[in-house]
Coordinates of C-alpha atoms in Angstrom, one line a residue:
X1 CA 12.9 -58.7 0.6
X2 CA 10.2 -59.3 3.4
X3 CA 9.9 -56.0 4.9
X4 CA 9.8 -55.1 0.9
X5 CA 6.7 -57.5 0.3
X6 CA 5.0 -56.5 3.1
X7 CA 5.4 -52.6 2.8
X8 CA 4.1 -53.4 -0.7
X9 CA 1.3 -56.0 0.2
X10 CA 0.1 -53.3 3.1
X11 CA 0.0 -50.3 1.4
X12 CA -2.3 -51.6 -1.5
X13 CA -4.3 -52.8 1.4
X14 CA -4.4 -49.1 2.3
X15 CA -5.3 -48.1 -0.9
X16 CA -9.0 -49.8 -0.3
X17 CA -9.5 -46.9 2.5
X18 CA -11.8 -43.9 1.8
X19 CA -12.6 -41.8 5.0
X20 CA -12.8 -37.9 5.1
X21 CA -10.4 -37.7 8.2
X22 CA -7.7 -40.2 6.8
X23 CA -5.2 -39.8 4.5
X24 CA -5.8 -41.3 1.2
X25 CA -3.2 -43.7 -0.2
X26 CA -3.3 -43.5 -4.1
X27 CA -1.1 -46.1 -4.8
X28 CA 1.5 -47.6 -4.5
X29 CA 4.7 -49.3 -6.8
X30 CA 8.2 -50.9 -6.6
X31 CA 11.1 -49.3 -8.4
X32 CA 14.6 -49.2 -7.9
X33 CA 15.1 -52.1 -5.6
X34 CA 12.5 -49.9 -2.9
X35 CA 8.7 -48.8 -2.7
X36 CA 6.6 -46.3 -3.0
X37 CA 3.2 -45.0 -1.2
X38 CA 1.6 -42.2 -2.9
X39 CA -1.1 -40.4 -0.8
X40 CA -2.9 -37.5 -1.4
X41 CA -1.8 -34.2 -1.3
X42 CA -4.1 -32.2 1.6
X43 CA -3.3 -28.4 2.7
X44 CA -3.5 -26.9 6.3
X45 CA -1.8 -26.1 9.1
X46 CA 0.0 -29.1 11.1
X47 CA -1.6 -29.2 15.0
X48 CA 2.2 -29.6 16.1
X49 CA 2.7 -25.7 15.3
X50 CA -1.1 -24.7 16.9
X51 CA 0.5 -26.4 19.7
X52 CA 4.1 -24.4 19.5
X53 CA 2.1 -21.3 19.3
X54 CA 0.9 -22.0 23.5
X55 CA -2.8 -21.1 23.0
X56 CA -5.1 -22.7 25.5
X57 CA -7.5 -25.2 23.5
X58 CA -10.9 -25.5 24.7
X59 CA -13.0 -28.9 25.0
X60 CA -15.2 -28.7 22.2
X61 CA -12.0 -27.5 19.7
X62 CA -9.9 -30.6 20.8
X63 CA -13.2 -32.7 20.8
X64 CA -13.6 -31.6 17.1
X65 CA -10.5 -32.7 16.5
X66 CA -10.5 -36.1 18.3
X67 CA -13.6 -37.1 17.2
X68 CA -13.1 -37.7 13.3
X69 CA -9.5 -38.9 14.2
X70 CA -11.3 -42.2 16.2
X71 CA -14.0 -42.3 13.6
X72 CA -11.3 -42.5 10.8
X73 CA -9.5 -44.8 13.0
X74 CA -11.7 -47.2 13.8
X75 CA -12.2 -48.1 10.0
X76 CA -8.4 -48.9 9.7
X77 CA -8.5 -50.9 13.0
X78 CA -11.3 -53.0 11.8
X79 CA -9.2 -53.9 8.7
X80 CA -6.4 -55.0 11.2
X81 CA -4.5 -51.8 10.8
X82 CA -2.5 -49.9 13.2
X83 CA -1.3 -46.3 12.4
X84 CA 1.6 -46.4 15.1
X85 CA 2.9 -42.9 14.6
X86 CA 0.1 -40.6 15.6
X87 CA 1.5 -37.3 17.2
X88 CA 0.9 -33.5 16.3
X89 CA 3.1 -33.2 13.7
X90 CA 1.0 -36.0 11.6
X91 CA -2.5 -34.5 12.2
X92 CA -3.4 -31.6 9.5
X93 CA -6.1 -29.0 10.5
X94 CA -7.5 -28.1 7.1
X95 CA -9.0 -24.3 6.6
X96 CA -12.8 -25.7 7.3
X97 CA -11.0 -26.7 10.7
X98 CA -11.7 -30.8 10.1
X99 CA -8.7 -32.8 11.1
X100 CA -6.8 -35.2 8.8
X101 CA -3.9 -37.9 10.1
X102 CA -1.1 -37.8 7.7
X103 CA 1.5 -40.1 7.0
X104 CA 1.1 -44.2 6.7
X105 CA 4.5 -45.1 6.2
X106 CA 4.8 -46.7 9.5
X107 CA 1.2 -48.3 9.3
X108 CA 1.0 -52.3 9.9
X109 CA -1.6 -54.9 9.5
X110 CA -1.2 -56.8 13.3
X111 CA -4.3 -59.1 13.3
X112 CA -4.8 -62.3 11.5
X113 CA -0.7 -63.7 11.7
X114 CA -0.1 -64.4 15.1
X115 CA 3.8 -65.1 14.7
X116 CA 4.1 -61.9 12.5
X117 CA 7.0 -59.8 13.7
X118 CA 7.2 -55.9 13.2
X119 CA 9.7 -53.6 13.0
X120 CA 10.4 -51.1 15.8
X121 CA 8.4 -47.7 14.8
X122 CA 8.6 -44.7 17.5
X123 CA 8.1 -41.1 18.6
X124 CA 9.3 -40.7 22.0
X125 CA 6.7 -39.5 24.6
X126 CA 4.0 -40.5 22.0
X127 CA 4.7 -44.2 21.6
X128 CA 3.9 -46.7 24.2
X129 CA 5.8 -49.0 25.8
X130 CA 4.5 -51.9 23.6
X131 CA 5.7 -50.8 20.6
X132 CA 9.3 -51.4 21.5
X133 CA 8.0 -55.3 21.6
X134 CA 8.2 -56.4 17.6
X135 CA 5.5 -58.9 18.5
X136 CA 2.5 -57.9 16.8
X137 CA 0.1 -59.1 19.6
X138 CA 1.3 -56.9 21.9
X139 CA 0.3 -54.0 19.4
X140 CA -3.4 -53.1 18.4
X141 CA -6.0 -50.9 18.4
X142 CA -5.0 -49.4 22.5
X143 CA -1.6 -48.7 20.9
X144 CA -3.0 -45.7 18.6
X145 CA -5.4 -44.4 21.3
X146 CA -2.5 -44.2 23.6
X147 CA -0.5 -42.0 21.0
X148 CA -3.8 -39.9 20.0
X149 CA -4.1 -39.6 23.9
X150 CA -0.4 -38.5 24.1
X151 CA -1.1 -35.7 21.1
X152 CA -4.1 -34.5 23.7
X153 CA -2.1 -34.5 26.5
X154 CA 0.7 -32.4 24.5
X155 CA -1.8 -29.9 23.7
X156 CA -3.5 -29.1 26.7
X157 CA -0.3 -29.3 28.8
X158 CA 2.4 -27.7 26.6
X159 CA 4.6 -30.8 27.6
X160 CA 5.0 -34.1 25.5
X161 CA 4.5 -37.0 28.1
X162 CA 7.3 -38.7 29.6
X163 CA 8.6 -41.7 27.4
X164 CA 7.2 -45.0 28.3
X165 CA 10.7 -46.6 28.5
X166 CA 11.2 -44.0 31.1
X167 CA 7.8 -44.6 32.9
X168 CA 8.8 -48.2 33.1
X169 CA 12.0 -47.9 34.6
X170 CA 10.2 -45.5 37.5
X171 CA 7.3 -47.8 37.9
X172 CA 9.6 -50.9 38.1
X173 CA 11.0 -49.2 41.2
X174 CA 7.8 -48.3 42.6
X175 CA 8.2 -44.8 41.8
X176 CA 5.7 -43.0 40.9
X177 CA 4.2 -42.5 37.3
X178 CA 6.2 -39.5 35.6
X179 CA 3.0 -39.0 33.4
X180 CA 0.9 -36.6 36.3
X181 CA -2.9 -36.9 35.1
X182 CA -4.4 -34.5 34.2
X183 CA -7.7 -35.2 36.2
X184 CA -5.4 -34.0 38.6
X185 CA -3.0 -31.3 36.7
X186 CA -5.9 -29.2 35.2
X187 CA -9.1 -29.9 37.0
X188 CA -11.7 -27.9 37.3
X189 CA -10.6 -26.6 33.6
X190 CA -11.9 -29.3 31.5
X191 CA -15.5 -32.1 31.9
X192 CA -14.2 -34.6 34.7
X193 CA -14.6 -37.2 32.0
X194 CA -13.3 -35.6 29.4
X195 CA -10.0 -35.8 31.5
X196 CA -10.9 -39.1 33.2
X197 CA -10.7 -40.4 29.6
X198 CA -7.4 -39.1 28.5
X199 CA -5.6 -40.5 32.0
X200 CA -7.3 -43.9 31.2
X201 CA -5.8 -43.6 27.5
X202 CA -2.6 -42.9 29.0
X203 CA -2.3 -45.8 31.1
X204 CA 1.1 -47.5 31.4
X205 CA -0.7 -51.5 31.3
X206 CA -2.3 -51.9 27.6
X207 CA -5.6 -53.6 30.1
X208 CA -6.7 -50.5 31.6
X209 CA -7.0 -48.4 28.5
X210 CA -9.9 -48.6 26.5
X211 CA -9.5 -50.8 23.5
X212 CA -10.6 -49.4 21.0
X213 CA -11.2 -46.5 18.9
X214 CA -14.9 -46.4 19.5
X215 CA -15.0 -47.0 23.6
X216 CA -12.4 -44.2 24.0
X217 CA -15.0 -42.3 21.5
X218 CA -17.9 -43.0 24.2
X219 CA -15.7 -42.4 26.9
X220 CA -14.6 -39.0 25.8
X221 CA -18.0 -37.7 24.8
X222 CA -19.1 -39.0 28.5
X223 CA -21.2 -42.0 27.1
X224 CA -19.1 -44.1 29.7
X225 CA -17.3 -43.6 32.8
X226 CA -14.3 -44.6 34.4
X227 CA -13.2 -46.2 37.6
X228 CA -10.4 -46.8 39.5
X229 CA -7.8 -44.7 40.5
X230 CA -4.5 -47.3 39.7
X231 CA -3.6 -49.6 36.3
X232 CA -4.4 -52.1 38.6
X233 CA -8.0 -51.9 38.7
X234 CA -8.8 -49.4 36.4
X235 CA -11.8 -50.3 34.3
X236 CA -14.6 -49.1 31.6
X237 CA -18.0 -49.7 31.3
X238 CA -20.2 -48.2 28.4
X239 CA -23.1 -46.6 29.7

């Protein structure tokens, strides 16, 4: 009955939405002892099967995808909202080539109930290690940029990063980091911060990724810079 409530309660919050790069939520009603969320019905191509098809993407066509994806973003994050299921799959290129993310079902309001609990929602290699956690402090706005930053990674490399649970057990070793940056994979192919910013999104430590939709915005564009070669002391500063 409480994950009932709440699925209802979030998804006429999500109803109150309106952003060209964001799936819109129509409504939403209970029936049959379950619930319903009806969005809207958008065409295109899904960016999981540009991907499958192994063409190189350049920096200003995954920049025009990006982009809207943090602009939308930031509008549900400022409401409290995380998507927590971003990957290739949910992201629809329509035929005017602007980007929309799909599929709310696993979106949850984390801010304003500090003992709130979530459930467990996951894509392997796309999710981070803090959503394993249910509490819903440890999730936020970093936890979608890491999982739009994932995406990125997926579709200039051909290969999903490695999972986080996976990355923890290395790191926890003192191995070292599965997840090879691609500052260092496919330099000299991409702008030095345009790489620089998906590392820093890709962090293992929620601290030394950017925190929100917006900075990782600025970063990517190269309206910020990054230092620091470690999670340890890896830091942003808007320019």
């Amino acid at each position: 009955d409480w994950g009932l409530n709440s699925f209802i309660d979030e998804a006429k919050t999500l109803t109150k939405f309106k952003h060209p790069n964001i799936v819109r939520v129509l409504s939403v009603f209970n029936r049959f002892n379950t619930a319903y969320m009806v969005m809207e019905y958008e065409q295109g191509i899904e960016f999981a099967k540009l991907i499958k098809q192994k063409k190189p993407f350049d920096e200003a066509f995954l920049l025009s995808i990006m982009i809207p994806l943090l602009d939308g973003l930031s509008v549900i994050h400022e409401s409290g909202f995380v998507h927590r299921d971003i990957k290739p799959s949910n992201i629809l290129i329509r035929q005017n080539g602007s980007p929309v993310l799909l599929d709310f079902g696993s979106a949850r309001q984390t801010i304003g109930e500090y003992t709130r609990t979530l459930t467990s929602m996951m894509t392997y290699g796309y999710a981070p290690l803090e959503q394993y956690n249910q509490k819903s402090d440890m999730q936020g706005p970093w936890t979608d940029v890491y999982a739009l930053a994932a995406t990125t990674y997926h579709a200039i490399t051909g290969k999903v990063p490695a999972e986080s649970q996976y990355r923890a057990s290395i790191l926890a070793n003192d191995g070292i980091d599965p997840v090879e940056p691609l500052s260092q994979w496919v330099a000299g192919q991409y702008s030095p911060h345009f790489l620089n910013a998906i590392d820093a999104a890709l962090s293992f430590k929620i601290s030394a990724r950017p925190q929100t939709a917006l900075e990782w915005r600025e970063m990517l564009l190269g309206n910020a810079v990054t230092d620091g070669t470690d999670d340890s002391d890896e830091k942003t500063r808007i320019l």
